[in-house]
Short mmCIF file of C-alpha atoms and ligand atoms in Angstrom, two decimals:
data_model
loop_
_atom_site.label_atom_id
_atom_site.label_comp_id
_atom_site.label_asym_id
_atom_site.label_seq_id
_atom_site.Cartn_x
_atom_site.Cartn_y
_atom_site.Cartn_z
CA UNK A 1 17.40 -29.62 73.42
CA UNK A 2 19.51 -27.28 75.53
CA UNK A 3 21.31 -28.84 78.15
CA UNK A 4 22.97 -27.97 80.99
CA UNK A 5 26.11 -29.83 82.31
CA UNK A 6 27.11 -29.34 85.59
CA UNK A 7 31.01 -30.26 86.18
CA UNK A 8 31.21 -30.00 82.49
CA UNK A 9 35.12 -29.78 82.12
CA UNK A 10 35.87 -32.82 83.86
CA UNK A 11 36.14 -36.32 82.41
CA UNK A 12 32.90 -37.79 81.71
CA UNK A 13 31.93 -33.93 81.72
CA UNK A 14 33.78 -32.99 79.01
CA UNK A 15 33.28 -36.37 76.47
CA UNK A 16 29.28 -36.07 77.06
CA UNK A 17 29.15 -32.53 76.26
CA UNK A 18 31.13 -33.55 72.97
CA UNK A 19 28.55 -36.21 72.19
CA UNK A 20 25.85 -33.87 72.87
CA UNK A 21 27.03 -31.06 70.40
CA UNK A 22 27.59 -33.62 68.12
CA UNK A 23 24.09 -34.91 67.93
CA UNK A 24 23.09 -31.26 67.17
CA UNK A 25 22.32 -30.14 71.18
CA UNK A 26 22.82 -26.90 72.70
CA UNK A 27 24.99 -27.18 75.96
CA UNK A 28 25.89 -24.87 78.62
CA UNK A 29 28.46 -26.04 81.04
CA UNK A 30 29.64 -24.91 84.66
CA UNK A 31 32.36 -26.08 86.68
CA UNK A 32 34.28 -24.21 89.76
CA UNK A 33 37.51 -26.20 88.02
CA UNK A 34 38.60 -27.70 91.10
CA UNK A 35 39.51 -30.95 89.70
CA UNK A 36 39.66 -30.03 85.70
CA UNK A 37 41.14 -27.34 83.36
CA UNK A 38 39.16 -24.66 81.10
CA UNK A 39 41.40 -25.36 78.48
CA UNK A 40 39.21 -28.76 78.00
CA UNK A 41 36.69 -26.33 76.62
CA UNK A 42 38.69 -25.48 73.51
CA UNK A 43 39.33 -29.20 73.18
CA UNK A 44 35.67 -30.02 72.73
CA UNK A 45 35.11 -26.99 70.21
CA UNK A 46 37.98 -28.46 68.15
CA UNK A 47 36.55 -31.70 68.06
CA UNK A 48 32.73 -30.80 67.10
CA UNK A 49 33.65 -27.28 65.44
CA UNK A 50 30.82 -26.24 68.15
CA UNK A 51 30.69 -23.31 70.33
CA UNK A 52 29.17 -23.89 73.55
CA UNK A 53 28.58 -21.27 76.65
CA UNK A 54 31.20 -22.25 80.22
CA UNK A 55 30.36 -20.12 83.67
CA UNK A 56 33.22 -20.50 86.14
CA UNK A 57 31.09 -21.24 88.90
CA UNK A 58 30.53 -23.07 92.08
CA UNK A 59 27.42 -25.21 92.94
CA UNK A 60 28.29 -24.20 96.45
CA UNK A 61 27.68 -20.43 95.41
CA UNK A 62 23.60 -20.42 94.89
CA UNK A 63 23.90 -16.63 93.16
CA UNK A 64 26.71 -17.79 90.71
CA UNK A 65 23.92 -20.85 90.04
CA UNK A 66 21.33 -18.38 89.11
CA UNK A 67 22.96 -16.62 87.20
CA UNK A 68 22.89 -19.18 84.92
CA UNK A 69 19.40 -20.27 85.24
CA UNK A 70 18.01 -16.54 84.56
CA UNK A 71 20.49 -16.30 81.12
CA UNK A 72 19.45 -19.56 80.07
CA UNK A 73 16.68 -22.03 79.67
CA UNK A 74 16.63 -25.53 80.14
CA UNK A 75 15.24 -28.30 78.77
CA UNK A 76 17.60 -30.67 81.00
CA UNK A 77 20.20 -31.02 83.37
CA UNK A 78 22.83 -33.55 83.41
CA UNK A 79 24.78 -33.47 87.11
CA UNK A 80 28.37 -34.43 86.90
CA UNK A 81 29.83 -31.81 89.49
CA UNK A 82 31.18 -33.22 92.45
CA UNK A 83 34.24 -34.94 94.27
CA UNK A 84 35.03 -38.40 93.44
CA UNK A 85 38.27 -39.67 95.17
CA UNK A 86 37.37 -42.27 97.27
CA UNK A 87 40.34 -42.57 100.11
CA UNK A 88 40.24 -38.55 100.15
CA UNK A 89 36.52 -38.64 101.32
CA UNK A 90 37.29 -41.04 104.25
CA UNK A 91 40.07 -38.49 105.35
CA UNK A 92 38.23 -35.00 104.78
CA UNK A 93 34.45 -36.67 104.75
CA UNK A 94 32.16 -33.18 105.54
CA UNK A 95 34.08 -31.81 102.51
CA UNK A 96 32.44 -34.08 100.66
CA UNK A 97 29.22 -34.32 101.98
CA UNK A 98 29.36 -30.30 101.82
CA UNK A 99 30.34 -30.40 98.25
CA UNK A 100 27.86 -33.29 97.03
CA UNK A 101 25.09 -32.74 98.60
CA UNK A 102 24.70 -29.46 99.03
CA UNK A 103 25.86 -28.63 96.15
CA UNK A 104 22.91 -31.12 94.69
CA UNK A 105 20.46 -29.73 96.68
CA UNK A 106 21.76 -26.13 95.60
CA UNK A 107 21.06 -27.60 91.73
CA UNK A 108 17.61 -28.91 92.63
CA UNK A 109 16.20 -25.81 94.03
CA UNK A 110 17.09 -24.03 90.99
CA UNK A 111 15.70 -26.53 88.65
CA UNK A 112 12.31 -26.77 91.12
CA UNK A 113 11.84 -23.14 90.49
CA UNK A 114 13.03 -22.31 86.79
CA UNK A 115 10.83 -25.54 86.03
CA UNK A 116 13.40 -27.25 84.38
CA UNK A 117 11.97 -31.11 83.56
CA UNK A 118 14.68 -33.51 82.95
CA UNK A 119 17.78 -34.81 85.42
CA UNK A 120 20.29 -36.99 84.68
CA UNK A 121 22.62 -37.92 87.48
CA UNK A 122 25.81 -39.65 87.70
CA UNK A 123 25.43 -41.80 90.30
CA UNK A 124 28.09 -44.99 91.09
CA UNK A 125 28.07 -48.92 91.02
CA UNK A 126 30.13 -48.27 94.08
CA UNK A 127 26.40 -47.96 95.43
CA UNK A 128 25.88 -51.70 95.55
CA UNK A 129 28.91 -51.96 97.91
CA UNK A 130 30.43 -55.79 97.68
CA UNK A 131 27.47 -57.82 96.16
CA UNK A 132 26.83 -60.87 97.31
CA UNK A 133 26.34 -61.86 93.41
CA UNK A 134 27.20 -61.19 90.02
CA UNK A 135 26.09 -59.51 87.77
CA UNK A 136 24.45 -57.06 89.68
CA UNK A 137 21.03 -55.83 88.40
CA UNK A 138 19.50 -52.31 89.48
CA UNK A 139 17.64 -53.62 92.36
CA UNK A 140 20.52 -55.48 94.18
CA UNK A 141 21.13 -54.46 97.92
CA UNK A 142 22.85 -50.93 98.51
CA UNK A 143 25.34 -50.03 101.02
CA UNK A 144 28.45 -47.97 101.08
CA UNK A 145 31.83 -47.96 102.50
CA UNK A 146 32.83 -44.53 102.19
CA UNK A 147 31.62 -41.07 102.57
CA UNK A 148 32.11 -40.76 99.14
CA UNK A 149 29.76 -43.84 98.01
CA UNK A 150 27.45 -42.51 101.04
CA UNK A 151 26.99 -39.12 99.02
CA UNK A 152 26.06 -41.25 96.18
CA UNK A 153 23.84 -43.19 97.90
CA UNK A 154 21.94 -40.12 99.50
CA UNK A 155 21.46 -38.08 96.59
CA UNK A 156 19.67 -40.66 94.57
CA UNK A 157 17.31 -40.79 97.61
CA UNK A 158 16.90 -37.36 97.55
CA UNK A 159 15.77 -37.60 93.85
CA UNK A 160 13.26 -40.44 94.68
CA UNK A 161 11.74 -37.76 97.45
CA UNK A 162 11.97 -34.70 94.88
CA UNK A 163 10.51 -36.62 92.32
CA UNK A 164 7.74 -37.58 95.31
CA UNK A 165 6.85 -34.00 95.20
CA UNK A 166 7.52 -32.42 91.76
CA UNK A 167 5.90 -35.44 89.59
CA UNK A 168 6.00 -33.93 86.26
CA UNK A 169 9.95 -34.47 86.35
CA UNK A 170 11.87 -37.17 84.97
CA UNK A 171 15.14 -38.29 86.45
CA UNK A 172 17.51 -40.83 85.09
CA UNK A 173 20.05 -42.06 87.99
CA UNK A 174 23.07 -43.57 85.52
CA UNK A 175 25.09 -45.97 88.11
CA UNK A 176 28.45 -45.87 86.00
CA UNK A 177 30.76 -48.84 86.56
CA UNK A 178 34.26 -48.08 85.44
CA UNK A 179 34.42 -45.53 83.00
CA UNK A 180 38.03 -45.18 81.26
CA UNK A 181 39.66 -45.11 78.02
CA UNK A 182 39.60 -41.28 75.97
CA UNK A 183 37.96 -39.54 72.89
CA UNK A 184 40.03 -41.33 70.02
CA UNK A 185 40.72 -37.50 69.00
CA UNK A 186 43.23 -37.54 71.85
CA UNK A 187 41.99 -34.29 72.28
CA UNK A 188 40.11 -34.78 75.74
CA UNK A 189 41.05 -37.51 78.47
CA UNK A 190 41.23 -38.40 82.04
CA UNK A 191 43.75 -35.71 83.70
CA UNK A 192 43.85 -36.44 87.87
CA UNK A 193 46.09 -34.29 89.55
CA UNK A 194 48.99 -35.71 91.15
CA UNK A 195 49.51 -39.54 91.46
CA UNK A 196 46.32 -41.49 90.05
CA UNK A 197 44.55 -43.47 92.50
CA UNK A 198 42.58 -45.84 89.90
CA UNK A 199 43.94 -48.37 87.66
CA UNK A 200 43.89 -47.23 83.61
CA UNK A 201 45.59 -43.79 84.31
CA UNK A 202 47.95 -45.20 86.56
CA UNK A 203 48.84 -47.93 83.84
CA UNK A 204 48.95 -45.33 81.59
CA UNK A 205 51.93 -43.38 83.33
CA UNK A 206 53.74 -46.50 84.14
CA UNK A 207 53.50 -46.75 80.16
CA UNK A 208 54.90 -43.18 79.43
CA UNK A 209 57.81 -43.69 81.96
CA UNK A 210 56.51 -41.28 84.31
CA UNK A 211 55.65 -43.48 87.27
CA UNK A 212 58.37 -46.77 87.85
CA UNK A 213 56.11 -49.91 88.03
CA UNK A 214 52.32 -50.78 88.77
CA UNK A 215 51.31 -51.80 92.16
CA UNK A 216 48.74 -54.79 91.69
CA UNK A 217 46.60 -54.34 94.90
CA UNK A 218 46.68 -57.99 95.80
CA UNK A 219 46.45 -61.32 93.81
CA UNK A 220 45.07 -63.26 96.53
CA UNK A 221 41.41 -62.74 95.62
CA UNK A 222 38.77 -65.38 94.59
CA UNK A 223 38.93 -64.82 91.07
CA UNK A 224 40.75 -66.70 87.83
CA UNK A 225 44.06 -64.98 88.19
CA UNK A 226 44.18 -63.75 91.99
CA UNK A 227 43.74 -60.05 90.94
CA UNK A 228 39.99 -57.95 91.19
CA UNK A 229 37.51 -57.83 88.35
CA UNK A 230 35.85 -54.58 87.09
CA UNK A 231 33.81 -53.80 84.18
CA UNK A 232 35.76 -51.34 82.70
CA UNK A 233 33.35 -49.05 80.00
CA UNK A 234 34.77 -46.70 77.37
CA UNK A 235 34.01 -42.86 77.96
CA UNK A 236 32.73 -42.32 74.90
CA UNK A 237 30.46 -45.42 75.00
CA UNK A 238 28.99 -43.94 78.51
CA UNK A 239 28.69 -40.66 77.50
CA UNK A 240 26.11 -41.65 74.79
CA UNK A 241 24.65 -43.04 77.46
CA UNK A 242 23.27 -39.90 78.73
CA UNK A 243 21.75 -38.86 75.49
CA UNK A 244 19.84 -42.50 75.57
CA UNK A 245 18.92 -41.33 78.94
CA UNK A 246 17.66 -37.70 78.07
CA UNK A 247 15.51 -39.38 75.35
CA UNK A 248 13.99 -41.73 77.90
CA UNK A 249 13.36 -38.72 80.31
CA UNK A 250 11.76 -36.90 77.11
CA UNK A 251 8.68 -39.62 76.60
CA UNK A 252 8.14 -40.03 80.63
CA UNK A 253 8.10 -38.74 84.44
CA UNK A 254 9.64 -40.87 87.14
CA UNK A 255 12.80 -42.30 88.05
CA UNK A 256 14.34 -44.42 85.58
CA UNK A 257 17.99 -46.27 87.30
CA UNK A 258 20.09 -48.00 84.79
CA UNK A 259 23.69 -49.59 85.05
CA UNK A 260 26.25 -48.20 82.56
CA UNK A 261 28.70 -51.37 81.93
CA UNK A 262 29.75 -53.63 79.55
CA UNK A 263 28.81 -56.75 81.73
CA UNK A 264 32.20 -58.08 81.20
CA UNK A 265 35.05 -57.80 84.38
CA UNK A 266 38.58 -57.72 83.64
CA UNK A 267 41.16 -58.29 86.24
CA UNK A 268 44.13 -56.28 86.84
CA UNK A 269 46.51 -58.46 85.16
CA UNK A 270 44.06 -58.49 82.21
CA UNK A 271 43.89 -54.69 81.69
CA UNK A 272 47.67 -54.64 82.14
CA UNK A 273 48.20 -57.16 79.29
CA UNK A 274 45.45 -55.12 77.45
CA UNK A 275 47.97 -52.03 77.51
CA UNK A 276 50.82 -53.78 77.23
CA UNK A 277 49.67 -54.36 74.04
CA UNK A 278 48.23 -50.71 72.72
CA UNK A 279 51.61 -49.46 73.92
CA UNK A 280 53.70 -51.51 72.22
CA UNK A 281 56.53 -52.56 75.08
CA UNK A 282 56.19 -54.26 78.72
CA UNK A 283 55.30 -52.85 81.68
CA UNK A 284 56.94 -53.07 84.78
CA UNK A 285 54.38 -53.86 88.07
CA UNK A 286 54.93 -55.60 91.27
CA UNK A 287 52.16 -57.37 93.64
CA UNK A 288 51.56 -55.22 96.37
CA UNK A 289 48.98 -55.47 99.44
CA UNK A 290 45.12 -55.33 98.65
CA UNK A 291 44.16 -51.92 98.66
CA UNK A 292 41.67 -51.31 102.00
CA UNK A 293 37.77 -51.32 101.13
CA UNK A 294 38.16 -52.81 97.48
CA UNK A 295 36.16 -55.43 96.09
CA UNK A 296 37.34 -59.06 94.39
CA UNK A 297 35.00 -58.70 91.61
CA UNK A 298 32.31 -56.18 90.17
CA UNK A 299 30.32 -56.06 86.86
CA UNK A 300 27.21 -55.03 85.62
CA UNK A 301 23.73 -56.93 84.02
CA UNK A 302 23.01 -53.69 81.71
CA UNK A 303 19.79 -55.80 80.18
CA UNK A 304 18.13 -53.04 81.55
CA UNK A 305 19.88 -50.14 79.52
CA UNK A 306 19.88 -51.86 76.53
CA UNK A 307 16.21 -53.11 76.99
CA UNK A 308 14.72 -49.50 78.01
CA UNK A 309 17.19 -47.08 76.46
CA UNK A 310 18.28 -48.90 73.46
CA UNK A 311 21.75 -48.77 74.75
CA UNK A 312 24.93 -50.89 74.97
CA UNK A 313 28.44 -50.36 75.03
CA UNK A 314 30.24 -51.12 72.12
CA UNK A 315 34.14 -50.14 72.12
CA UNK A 316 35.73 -53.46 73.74
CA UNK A 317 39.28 -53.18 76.31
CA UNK A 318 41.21 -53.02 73.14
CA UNK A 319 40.16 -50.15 72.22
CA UNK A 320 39.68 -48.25 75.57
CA UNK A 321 43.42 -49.16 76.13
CA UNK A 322 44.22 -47.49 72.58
CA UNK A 323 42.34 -44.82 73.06
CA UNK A 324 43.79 -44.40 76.72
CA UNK A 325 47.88 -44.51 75.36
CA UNK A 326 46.73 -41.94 72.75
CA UNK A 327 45.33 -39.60 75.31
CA UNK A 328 48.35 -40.30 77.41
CA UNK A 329 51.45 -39.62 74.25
CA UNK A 330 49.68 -36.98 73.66
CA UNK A 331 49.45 -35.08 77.33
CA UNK A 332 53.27 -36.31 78.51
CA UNK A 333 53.73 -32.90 80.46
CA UNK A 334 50.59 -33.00 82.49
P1 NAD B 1 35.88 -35.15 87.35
O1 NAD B 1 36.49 -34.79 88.64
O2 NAD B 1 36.76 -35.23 86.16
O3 NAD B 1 34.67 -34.17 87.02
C1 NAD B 1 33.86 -33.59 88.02
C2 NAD B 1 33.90 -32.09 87.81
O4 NAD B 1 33.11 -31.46 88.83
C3 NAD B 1 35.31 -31.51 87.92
O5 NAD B 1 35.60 -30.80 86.72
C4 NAD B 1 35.24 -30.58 89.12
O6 NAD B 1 36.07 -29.44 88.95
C5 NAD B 1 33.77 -30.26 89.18
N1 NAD B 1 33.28 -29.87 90.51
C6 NAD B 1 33.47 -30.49 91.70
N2 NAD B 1 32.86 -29.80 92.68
C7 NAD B 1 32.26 -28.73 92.10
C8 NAD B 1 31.50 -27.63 92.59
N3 NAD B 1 31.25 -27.48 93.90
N4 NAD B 1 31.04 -26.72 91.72
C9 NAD B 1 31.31 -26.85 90.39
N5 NAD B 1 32.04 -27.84 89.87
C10 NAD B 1 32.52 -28.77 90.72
O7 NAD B 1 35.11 -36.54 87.56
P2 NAD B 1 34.41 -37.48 86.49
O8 NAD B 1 35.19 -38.75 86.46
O9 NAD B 1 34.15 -36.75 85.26
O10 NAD B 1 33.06 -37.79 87.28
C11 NAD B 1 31.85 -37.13 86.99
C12 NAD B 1 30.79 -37.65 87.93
O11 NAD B 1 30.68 -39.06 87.75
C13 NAD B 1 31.11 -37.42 89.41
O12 NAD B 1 29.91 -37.10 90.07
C14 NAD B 1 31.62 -38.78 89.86
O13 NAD B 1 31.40 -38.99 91.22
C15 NAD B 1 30.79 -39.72 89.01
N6 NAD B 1 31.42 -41.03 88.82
C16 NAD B 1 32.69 -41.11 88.32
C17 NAD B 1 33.30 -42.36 88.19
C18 NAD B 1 34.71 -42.49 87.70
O14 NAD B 1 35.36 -43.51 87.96
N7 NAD B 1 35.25 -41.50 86.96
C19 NAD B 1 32.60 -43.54 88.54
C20 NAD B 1 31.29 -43.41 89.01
C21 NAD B 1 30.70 -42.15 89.15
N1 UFG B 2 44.21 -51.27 91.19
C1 UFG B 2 45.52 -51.72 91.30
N2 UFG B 2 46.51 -50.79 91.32
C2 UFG B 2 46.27 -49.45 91.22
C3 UFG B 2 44.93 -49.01 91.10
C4 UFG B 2 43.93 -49.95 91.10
O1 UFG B 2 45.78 -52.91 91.38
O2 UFG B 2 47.22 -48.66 91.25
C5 UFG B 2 43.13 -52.28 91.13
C6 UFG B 2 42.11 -52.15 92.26
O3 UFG B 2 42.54 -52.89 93.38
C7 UFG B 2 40.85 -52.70 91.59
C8 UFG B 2 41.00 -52.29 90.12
O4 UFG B 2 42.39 -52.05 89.95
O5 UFG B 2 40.87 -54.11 91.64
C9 UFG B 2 40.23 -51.03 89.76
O6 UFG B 2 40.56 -49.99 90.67
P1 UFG B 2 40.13 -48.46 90.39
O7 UFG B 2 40.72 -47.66 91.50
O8 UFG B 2 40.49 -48.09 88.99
O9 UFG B 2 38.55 -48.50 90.45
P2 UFG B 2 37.57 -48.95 91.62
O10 UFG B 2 36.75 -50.08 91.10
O11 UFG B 2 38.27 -49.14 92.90
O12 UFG B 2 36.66 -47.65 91.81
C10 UFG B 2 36.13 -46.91 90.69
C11 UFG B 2 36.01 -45.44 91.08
C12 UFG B 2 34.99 -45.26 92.16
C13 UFG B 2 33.69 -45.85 91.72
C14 UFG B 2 33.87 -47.30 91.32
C15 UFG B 2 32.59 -47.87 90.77
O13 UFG B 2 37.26 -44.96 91.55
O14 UFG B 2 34.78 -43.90 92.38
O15 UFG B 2 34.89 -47.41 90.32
O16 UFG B 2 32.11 -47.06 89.77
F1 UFG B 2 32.81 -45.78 92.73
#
């Protein structure tokens, strides 16, 4: 197939279009490199020995878009572009509903009129806002807390209504749950700018000596050691995830939602213990208020992922922790 990945250089970007070359795909990626580097480019060609076509481009700018869409063709789309810090989106919210959904809408109109049949799009579990249950299947409640979630949440409604009127399209909506961990290459990672704001890269420079001590966001919480619960899913595990998800969208039309976890949470003291251990050496953290808008506990059912798609995760904490302090050694000076 030939496949275009918007927001190709960033994290899940970047290990998806690896998987994708790997199974013998042809990729073009975009990205305006806002929050990612175009050196990640030579990082995937070293890995697969692939060459692959990158624009520089903004899904803001609807004449750098088409660009692409009248040098290419497209069998698919896969939408990863967008912003994604959470607490920035409460501060500076129209920048994010600027970016997101206009920026989707941008996409859309493009693939409407080049006829392009297949969308995948990275939506969030942060969609199902604090469940009253867990797991949480696909059709659980939604609601947001953030401008950030919001966008989320507005964009996969969008697709329902494009879908409504273009119904020879098929569009996977892939709610990932906590995607962390690194290629085991240590060639491509997670790489936020400045301080990290979620927990594995943060862990990770507490690790390298580069940040002083974790700050556990509260141990008060209604779970077996006081700290919150995620389902924390390997990169490389979710990436093939999309390719599961552009063979669905191959054999069909409609809109397919899955959950991309493990269906097993980890607290914060877990995942700490977890790295402790990769790393070889303690690591210094300190309780510290709950962090506003966060959630005791979160994790996926994906029975319907592995049902539909065939897929399930398979790398387990130790690993994404390995894989994570290999990424990290490796990248001290970023
Ligand atoms: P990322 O920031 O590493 O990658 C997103 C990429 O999009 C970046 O390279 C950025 O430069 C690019 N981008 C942003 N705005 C753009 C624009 N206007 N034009 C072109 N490129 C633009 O983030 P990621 O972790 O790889 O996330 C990918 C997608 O998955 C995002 O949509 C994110 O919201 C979603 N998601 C991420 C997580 C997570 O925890 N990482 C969880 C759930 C959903
Ligand atoms: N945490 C700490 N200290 C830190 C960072 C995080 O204790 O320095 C705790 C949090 O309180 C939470 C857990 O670690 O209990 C995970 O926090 P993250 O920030 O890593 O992840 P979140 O679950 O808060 O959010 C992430 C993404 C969102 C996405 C959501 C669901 O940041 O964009 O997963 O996919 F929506």
């Amino acid at each position: 197939m030939n496949i275009l990945l918007s927001g190709g250089t960033g994290y899940i970007g970047s290990h998806t279009c690896t998987e994708l070359l790997n199974a013998g795909h042809s990729v073009v990626t975009f990205d305006n490199l806002s929050n990612s580097e175009e050196k990640v480019n030579d990082a995937v060609v070293r890995i697969t020995g692939k060459p692959f076509k990158f624009y520089l481009a903004d899904m803001l700018d609807m004449d750098a878009l088409r660009v692409i869409f009248e040098e290419n063709t497209f069998d698919a789309v896969i939408h990863f572009a967008g912003l994604k810090a959470v607490g920035e989106s409460v501060q500076l919210p129209l920048k994010y509903y600027h970016n997101n959904i206009t920026g989707t809408l941008n996409l859309l109109s493009l693939i409407e009129e080049y006829h392009v049949k297949s969308f995948v799009f990275s939506s969030s579990a942060t969609v199902y806002g604090d469940p009253a249950s867990l797991p949480i299947t696909e059709d659980f409640p939604l609601g947001t807390t953030n401008p950030y979630g919001s966008t989320k949440l507005m964009i996969e409604q969008i697709l329902k209504d494009f879908y409504a009127a273009n119904s020879g399209v098929s569009i996977s909506i892939l709610r990932y749950f906590n995607p962390v961990g690194a290629h085991e290459s240590g060639e491509i990672g997670e790489n936020p700018k400045g301080i990290p704001n979620n927990l594995m890269p943060y862990i990770a420079k507490v690790a390298a000596g580069q940040l002083e001590a974790l700050n556990v966001f509260g141990d008060r919480y209604p779970t077996r050691d006081g700290t919150g619960i995620r389902d924390y899913i390997h990169v490389v595990d979710l990436a093939i995830g999309h390719l599961k998800a552009l063979e669905k969208n191959a054999d069909t039309t409609g809109v397919h939602i899955y959950n991309l976890g493990t269906g097993t949470g980890y607290s914060v003291l877990e995942v700490l213990r977890a790295m402790e251990a990769a790393c070889g050496h303690t690591i210094p953290y300190k309780i510290a208020p709950p962090r506003s808008g966060d959630i005791a506990a979160c994790y996926a059912d994906p029975g319907k992922a592995q049902k539909e798609l065939g897929w399930a995760a398979e790398r387990d904490l130790k690993q994404m922790c390995e894989d994570a302090w290999r990424w990290q050694k490796k990248n001290l000076n970023l």
